[in-house]
Short mmCIF file of the N, C-alpha and C atoms (twelve columns), coordinates in Angstrom:
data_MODEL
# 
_entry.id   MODEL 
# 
loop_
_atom_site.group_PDB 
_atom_site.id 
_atom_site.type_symbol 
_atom_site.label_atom_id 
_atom_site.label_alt_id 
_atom_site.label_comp_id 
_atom_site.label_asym_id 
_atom_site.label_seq_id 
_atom_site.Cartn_x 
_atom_site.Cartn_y 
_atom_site.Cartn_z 
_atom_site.pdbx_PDB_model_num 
ATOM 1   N N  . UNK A 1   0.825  -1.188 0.000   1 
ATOM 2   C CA . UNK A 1   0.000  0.000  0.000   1 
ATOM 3   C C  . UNK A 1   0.872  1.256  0.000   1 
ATOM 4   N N  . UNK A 2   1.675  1.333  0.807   1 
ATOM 5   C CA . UNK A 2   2.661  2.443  1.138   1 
ATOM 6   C C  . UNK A 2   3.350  2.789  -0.504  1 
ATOM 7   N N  . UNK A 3   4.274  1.460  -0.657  1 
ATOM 8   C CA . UNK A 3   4.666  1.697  -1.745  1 
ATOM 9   C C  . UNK A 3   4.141  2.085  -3.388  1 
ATOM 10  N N  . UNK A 4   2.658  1.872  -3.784  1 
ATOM 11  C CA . UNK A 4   1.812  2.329  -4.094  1 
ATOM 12  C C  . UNK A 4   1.465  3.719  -4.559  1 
ATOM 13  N N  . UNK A 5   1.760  4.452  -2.713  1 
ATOM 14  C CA . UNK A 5   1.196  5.322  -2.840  1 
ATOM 15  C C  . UNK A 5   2.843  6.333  -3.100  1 
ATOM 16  N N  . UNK A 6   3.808  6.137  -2.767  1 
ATOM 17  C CA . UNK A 6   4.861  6.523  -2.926  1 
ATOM 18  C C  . UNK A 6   5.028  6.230  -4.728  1 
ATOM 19  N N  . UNK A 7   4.931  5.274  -5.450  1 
ATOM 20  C CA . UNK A 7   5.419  5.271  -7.127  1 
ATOM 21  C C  . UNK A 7   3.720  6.686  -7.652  1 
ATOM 22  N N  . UNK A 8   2.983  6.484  -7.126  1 
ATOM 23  C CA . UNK A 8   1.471  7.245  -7.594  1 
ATOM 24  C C  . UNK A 8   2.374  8.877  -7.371  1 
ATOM 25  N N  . UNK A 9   2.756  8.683  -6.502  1 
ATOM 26  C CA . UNK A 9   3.531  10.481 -6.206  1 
ATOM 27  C C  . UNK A 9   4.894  10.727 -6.753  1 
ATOM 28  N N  . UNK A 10  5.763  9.466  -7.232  1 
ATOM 29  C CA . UNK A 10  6.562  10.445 -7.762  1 
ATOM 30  C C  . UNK A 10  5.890  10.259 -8.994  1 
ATOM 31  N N  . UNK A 11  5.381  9.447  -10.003 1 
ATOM 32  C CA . UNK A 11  4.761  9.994  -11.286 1 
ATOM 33  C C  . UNK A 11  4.091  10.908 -11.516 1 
ATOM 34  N N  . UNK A 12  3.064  11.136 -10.535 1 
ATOM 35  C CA . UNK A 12  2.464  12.414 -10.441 1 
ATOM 36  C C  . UNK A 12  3.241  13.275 -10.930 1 
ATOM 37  N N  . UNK A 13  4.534  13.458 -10.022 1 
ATOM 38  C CA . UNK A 13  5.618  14.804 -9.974  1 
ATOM 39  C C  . UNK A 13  6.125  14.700 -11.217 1 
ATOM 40  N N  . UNK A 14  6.928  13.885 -11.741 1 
ATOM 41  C CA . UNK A 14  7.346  13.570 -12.564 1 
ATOM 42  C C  . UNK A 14  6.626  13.705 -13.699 1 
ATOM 43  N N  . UNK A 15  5.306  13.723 -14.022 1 
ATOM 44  C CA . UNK A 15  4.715  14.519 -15.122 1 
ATOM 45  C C  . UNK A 15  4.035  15.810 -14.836 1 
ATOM 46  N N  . UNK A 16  4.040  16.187 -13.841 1 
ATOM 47  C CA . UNK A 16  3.839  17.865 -13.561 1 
ATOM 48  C C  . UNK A 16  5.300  18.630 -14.166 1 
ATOM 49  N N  . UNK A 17  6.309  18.046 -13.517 1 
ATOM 50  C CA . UNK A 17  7.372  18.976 -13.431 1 
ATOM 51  C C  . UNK A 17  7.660  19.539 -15.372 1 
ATOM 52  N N  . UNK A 18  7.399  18.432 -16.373 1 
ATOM 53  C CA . UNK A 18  7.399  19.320 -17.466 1 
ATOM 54  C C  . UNK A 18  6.511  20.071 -17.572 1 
ATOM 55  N N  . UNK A 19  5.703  20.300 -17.739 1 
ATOM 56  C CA . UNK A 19  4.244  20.802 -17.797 1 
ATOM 57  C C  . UNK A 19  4.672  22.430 -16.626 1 
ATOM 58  N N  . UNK A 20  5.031  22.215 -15.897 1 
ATOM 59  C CA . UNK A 20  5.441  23.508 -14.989 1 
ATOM 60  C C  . UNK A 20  6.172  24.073 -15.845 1 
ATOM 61  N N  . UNK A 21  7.354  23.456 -16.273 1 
ATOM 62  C CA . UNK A 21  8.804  23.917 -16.693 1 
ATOM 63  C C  . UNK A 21  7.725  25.197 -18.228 1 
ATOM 64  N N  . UNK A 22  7.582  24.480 -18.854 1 
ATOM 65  C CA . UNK A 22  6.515  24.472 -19.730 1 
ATOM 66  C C  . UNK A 22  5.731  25.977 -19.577 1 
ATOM 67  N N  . UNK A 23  5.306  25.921 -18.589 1 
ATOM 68  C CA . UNK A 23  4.427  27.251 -18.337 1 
ATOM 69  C C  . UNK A 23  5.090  28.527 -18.090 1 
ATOM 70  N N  . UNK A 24  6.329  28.236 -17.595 1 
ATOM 71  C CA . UNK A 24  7.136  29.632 -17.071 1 
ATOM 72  C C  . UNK A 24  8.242  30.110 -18.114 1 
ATOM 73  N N  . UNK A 25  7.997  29.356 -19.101 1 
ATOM 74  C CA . UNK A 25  8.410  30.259 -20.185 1 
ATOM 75  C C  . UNK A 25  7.846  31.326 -20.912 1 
ATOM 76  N N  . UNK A 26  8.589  32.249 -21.813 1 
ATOM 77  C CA . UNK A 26  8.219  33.002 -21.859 1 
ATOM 78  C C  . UNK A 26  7.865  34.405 -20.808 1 
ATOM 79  N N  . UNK A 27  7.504  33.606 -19.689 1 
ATOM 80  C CA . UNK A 27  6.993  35.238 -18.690 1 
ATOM 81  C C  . UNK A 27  8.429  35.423 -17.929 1 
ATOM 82  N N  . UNK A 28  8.455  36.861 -18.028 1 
ATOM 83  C CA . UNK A 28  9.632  37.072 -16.897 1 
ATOM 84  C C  . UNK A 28  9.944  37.174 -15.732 1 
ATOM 85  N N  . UNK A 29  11.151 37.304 -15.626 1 
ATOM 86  C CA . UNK A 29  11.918 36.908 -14.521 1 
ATOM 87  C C  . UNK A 29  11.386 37.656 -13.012 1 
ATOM 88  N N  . UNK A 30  11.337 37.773 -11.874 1 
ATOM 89  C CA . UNK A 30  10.462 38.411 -11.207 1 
ATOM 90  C C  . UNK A 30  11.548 39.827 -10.714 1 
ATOM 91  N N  . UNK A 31  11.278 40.962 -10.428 1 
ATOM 92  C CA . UNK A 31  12.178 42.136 -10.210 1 
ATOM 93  C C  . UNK A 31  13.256 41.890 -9.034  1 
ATOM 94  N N  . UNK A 32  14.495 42.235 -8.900  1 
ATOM 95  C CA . UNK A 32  15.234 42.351 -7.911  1 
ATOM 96  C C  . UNK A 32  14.501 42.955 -7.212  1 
ATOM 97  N N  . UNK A 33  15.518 42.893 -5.692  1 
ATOM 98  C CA . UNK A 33  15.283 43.592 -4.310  1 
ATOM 99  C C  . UNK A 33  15.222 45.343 -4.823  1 
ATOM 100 N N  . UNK A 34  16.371 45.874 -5.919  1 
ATOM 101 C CA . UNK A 34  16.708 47.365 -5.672  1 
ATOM 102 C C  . UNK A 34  15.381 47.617 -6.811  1 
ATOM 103 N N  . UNK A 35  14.992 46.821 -7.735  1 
ATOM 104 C CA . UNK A 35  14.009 47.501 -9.151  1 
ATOM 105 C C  . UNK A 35  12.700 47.215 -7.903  1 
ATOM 106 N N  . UNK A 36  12.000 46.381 -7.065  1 
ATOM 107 C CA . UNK A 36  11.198 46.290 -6.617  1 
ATOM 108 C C  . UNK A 36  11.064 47.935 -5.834  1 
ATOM 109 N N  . UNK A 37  12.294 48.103 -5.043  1 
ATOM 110 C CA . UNK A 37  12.480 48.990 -4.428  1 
ATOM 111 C C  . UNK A 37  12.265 50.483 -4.618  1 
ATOM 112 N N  . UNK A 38  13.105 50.616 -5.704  1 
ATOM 113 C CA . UNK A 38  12.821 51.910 -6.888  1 
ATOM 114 C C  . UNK A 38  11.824 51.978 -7.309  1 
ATOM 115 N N  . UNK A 39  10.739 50.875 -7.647  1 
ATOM 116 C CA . UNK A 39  9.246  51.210 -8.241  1 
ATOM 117 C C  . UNK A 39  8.480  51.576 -6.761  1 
ATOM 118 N N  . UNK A 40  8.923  51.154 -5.594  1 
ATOM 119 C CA . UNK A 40  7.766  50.864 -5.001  1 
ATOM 120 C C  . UNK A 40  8.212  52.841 -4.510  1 
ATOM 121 N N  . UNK A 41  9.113  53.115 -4.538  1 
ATOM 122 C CA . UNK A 41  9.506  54.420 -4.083  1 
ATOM 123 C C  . UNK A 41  9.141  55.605 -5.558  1 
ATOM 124 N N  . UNK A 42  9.285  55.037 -6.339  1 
ATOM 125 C CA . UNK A 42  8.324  55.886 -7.037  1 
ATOM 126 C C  . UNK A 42  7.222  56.435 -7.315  1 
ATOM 127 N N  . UNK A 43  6.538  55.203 -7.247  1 
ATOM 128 C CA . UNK A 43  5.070  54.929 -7.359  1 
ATOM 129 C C  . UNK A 43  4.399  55.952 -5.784  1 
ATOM 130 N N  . UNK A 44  5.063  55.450 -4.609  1 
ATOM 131 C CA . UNK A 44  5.057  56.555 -3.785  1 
ATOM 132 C C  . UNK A 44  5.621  58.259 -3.846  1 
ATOM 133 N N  . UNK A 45  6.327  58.122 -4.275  1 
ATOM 134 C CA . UNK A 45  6.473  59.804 -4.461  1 
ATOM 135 C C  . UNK A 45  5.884  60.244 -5.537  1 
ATOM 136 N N  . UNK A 46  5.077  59.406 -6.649  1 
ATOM 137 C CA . UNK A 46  4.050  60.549 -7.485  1 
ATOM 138 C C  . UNK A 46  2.951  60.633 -6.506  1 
ATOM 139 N N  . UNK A 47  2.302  59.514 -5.786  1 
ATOM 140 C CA . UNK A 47  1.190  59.857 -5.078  1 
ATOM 141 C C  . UNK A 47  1.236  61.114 -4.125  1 
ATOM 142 N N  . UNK A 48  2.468  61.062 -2.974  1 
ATOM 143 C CA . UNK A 48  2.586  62.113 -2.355  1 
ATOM 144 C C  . UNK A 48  2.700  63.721 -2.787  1 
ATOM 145 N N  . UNK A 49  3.254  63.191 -4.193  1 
ATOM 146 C CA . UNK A 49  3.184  64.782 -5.254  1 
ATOM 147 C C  . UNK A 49  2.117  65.422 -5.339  1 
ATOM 148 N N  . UNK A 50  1.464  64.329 -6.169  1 
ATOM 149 C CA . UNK A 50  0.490  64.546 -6.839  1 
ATOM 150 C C  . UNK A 50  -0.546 65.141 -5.871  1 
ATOM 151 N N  . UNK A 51  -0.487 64.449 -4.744  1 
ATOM 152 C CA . UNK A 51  -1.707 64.609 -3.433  1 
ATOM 153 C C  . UNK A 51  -1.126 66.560 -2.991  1 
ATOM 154 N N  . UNK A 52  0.003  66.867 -2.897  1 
ATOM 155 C CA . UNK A 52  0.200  68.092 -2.807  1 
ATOM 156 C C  . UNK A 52  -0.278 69.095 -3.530  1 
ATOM 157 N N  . UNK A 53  -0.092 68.193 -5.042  1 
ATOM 158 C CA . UNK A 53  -0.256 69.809 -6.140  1 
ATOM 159 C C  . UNK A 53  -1.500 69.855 -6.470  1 
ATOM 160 N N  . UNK A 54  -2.474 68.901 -5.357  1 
ATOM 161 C CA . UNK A 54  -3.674 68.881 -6.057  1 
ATOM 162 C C  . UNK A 54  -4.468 69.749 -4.632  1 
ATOM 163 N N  . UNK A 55  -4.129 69.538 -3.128  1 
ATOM 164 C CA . UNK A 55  -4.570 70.289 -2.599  1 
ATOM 165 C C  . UNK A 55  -4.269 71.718 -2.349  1 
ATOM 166 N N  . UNK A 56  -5.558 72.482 -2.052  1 
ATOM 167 C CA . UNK A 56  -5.592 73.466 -2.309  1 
ATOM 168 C C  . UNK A 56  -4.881 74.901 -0.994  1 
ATOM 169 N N  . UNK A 57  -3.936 75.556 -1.759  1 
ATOM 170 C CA . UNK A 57  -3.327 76.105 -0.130  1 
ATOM 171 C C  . UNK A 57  -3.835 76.355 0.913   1 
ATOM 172 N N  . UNK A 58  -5.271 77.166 1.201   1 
ATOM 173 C CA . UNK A 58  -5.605 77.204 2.092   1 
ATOM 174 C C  . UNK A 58  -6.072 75.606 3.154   1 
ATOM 175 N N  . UNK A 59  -5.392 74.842 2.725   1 
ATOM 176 C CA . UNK A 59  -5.936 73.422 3.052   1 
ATOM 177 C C  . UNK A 59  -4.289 73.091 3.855   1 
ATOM 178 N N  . UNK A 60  -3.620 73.158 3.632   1 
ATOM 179 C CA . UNK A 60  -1.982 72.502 3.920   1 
ATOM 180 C C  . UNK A 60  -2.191 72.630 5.447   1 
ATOM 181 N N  . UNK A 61  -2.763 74.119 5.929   1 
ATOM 182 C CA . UNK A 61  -2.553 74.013 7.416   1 
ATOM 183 C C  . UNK A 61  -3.508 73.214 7.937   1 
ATOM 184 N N  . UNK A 62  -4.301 72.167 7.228   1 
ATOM 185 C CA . UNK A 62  -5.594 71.327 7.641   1 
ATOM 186 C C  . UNK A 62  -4.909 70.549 8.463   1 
ATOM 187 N N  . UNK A 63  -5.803 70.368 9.768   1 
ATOM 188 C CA . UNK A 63  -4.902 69.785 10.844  1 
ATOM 189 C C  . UNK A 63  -6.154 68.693 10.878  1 
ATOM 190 N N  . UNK A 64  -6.072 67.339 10.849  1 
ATOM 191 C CA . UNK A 64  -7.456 66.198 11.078  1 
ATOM 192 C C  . UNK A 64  -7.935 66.336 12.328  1 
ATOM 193 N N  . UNK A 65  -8.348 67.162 13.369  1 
ATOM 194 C CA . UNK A 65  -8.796 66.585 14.540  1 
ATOM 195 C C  . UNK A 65  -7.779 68.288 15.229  1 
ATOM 196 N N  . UNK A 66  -8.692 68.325 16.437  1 
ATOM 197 C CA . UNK A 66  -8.499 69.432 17.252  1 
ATOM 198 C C  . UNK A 66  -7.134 69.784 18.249  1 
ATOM 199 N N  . UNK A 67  -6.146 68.494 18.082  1 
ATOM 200 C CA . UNK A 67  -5.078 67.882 19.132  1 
ATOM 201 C C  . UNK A 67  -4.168 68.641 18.306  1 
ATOM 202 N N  . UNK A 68  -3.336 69.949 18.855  1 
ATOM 203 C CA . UNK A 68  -1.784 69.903 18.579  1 
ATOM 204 C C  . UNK A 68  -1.112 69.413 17.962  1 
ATOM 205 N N  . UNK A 69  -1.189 68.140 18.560  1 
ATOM 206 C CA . UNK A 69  0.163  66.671 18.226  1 
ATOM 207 C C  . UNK A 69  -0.104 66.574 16.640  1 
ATOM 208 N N  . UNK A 70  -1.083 66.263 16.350  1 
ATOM 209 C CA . UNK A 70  -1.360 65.991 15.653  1 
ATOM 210 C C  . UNK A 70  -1.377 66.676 14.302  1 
ATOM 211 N N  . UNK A 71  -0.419 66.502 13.177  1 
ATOM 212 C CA . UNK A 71  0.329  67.312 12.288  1 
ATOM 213 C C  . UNK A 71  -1.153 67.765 11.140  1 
ATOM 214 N N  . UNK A 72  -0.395 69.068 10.909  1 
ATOM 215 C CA . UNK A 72  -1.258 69.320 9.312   1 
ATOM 216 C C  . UNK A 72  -0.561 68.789 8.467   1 
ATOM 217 N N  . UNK A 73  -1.867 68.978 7.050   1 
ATOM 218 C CA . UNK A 73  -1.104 68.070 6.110   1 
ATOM 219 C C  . UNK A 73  0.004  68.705 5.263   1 
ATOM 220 N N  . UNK A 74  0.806  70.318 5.396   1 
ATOM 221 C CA . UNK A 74  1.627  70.158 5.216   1 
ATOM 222 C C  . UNK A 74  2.967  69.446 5.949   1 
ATOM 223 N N  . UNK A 75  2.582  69.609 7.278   1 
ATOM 224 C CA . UNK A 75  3.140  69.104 8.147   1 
ATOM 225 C C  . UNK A 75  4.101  67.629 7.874   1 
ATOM 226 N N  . UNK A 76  3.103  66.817 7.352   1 
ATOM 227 C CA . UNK A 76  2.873  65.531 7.183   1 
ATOM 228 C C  . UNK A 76  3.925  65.567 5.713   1 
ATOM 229 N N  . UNK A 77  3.679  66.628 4.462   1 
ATOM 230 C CA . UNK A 77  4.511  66.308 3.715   1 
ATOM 231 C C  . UNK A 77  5.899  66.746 3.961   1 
ATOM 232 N N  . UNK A 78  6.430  67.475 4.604   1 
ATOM 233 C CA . UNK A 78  7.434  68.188 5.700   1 
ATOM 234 C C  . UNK A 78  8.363  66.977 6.036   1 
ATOM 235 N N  . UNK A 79  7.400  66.172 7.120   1 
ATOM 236 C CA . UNK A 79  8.005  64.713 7.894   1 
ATOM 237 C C  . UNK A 79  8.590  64.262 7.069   1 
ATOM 238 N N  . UNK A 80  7.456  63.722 5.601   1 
ATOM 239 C CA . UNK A 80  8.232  62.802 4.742   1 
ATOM 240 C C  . UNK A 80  9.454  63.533 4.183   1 
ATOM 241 N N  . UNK A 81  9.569  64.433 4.191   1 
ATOM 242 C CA . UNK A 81  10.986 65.009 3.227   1 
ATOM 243 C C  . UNK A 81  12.355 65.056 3.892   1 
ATOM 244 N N  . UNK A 82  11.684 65.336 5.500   1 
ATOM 245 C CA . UNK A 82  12.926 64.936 6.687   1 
ATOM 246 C C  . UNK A 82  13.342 63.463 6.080   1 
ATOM 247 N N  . UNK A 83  12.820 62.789 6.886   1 
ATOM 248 C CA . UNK A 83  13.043 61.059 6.280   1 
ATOM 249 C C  . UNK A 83  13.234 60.828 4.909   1 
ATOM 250 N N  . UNK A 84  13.310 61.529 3.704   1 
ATOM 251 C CA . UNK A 84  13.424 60.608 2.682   1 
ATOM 252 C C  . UNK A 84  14.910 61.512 2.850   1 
ATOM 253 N N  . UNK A 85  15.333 62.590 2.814   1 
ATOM 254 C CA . UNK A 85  16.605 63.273 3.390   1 
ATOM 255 C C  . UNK A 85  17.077 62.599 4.267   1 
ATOM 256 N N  . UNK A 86  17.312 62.020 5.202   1 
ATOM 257 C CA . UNK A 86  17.656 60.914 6.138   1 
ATOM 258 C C  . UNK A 86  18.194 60.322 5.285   1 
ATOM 259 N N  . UNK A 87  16.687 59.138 5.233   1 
ATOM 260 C CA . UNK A 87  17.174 57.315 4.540   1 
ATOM 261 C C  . UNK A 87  18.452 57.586 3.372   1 
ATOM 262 N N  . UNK A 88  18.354 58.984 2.166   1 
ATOM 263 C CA . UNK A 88  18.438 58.980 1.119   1 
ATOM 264 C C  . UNK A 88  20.253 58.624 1.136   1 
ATOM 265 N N  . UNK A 89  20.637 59.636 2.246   1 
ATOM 266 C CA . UNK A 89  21.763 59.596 2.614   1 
ATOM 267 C C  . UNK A 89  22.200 58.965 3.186   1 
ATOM 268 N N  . UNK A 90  21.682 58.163 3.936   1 
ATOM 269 C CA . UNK A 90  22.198 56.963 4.864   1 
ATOM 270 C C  . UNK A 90  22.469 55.973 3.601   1 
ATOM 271 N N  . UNK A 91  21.721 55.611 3.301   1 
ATOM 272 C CA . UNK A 91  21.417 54.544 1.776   1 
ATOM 273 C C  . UNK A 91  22.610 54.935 0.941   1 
ATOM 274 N N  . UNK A 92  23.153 56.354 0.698   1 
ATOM 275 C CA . UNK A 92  24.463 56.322 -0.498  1 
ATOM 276 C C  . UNK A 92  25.315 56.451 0.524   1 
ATOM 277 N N  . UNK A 93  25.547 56.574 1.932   1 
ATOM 278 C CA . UNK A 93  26.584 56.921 2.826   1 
ATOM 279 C C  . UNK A 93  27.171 58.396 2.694   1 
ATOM 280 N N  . UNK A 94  26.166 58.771 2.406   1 
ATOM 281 C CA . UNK A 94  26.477 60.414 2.463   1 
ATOM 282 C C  . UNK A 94  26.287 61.032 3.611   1 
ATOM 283 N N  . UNK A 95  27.074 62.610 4.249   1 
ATOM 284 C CA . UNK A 95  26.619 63.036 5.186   1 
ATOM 285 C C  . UNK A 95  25.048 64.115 4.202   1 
ATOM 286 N N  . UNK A 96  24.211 63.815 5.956   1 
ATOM 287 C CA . UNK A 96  22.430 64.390 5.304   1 
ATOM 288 C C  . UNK A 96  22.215 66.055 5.076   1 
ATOM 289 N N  . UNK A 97  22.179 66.304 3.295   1 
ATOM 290 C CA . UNK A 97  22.316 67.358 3.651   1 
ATOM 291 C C  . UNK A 97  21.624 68.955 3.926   1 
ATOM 292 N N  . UNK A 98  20.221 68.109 4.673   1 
ATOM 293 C CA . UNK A 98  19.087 68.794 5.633   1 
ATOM 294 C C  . UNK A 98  19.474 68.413 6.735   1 
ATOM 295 N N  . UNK A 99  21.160 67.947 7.549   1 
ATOM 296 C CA . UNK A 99  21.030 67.763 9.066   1 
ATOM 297 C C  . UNK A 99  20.432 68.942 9.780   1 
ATOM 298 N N  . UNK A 100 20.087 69.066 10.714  1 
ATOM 299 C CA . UNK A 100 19.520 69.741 11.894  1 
ATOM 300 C C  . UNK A 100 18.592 70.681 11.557  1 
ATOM 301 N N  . UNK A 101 18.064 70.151 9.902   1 
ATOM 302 C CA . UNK A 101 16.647 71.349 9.682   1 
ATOM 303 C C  . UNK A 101 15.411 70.562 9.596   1 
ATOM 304 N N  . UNK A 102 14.435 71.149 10.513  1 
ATOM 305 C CA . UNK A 102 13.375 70.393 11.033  1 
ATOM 306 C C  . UNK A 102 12.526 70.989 9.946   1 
ATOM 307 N N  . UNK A 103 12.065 70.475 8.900   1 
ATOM 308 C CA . UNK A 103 11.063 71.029 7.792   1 
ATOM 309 C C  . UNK A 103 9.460  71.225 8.449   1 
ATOM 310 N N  . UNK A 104 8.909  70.214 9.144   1 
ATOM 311 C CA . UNK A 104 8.436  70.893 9.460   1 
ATOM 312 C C  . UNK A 104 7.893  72.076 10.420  1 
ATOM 313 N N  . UNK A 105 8.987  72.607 10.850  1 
ATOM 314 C CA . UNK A 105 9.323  73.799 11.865  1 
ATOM 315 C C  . UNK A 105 9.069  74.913 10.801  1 
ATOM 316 N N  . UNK A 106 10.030 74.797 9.305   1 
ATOM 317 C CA . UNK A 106 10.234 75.426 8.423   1 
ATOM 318 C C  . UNK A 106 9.015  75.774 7.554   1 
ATOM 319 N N  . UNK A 107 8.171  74.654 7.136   1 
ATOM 320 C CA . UNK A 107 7.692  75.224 6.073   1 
ATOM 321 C C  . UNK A 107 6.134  75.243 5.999   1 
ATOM 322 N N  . UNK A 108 5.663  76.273 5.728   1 
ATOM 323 C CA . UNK A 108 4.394  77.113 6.086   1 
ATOM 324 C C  . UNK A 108 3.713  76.757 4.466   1 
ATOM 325 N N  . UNK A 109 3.713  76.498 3.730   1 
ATOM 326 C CA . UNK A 109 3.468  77.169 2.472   1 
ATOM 327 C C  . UNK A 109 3.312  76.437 1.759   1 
ATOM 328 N N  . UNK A 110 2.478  76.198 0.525   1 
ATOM 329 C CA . UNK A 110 2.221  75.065 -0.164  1 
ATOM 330 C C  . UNK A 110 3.449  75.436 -1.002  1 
ATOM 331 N N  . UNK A 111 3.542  76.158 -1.786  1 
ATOM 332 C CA . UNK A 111 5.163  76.603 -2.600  1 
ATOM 333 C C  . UNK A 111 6.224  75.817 -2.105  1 
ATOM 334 N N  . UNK A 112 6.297  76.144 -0.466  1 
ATOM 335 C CA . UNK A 112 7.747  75.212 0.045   1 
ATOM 336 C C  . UNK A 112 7.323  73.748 0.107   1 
ATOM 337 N N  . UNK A 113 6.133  73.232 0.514   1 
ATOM 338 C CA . UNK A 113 5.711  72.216 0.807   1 
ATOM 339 C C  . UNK A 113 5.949  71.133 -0.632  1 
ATOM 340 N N  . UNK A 114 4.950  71.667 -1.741  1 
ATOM 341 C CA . UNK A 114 5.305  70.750 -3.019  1 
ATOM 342 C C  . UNK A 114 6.909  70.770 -3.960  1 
ATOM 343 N N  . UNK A 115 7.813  71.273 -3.544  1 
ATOM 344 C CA . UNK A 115 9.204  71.181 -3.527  1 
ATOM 345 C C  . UNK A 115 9.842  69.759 -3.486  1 
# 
């Protein structure tokens, strides 16, 4: 019985595996770590663009909710520009060269903001 069921599975395999081989031709190869990386960082910075040049200035100081803490949305595009200034330079081993400027301390303005 055992043995049976062991010859039933490797034939099985053994006529799948052309039939696989078979199918993955033609389509390509799947993206590296850095092209995955680069799209997925692109694809994010048109959205964040785009989301800027589309709201309207009197809107940037829109804060969601009544709390301080809690950033406007230029604010918010500010943060990201700290951090992509960060990572950008850490990532080529460069010194960062926005150290010790807090953007959003800095920037008021949809002009500075979509930059």
């Amino acid at each position: 019985m055992m043995n049976k069921l062991f010859v039933t599975a490797v034939l099985g395999l053994s006529l799948a595996t052309p039939a696989f081989a078979q199918q993955g031709q033609g389509q390509q190869a799947p993206p590296t770590t850095s092209a995955f990386l680069r799209n997925m960082y692109n694809g994010n910075k048109n959205n964040i663009i785009r989301s800027a040049e589309k709201m309207p200035e009197e809107f940037h100081g829109l804060r969601p909710g009544t709390q301080e803490e809690v950033r406007t949305f230029g604010q918010h595009l500010a943060h990201v520009a700290n951090f992509n200034f960060l990572w950008c330079s850490q990532a080529k081993g460069e010194k960062n060269p926005n150290a010790g400027v807090n953007l959003e301390k800095t920037l008021h303005t949809k002009a500075h903001d979509v930059r």
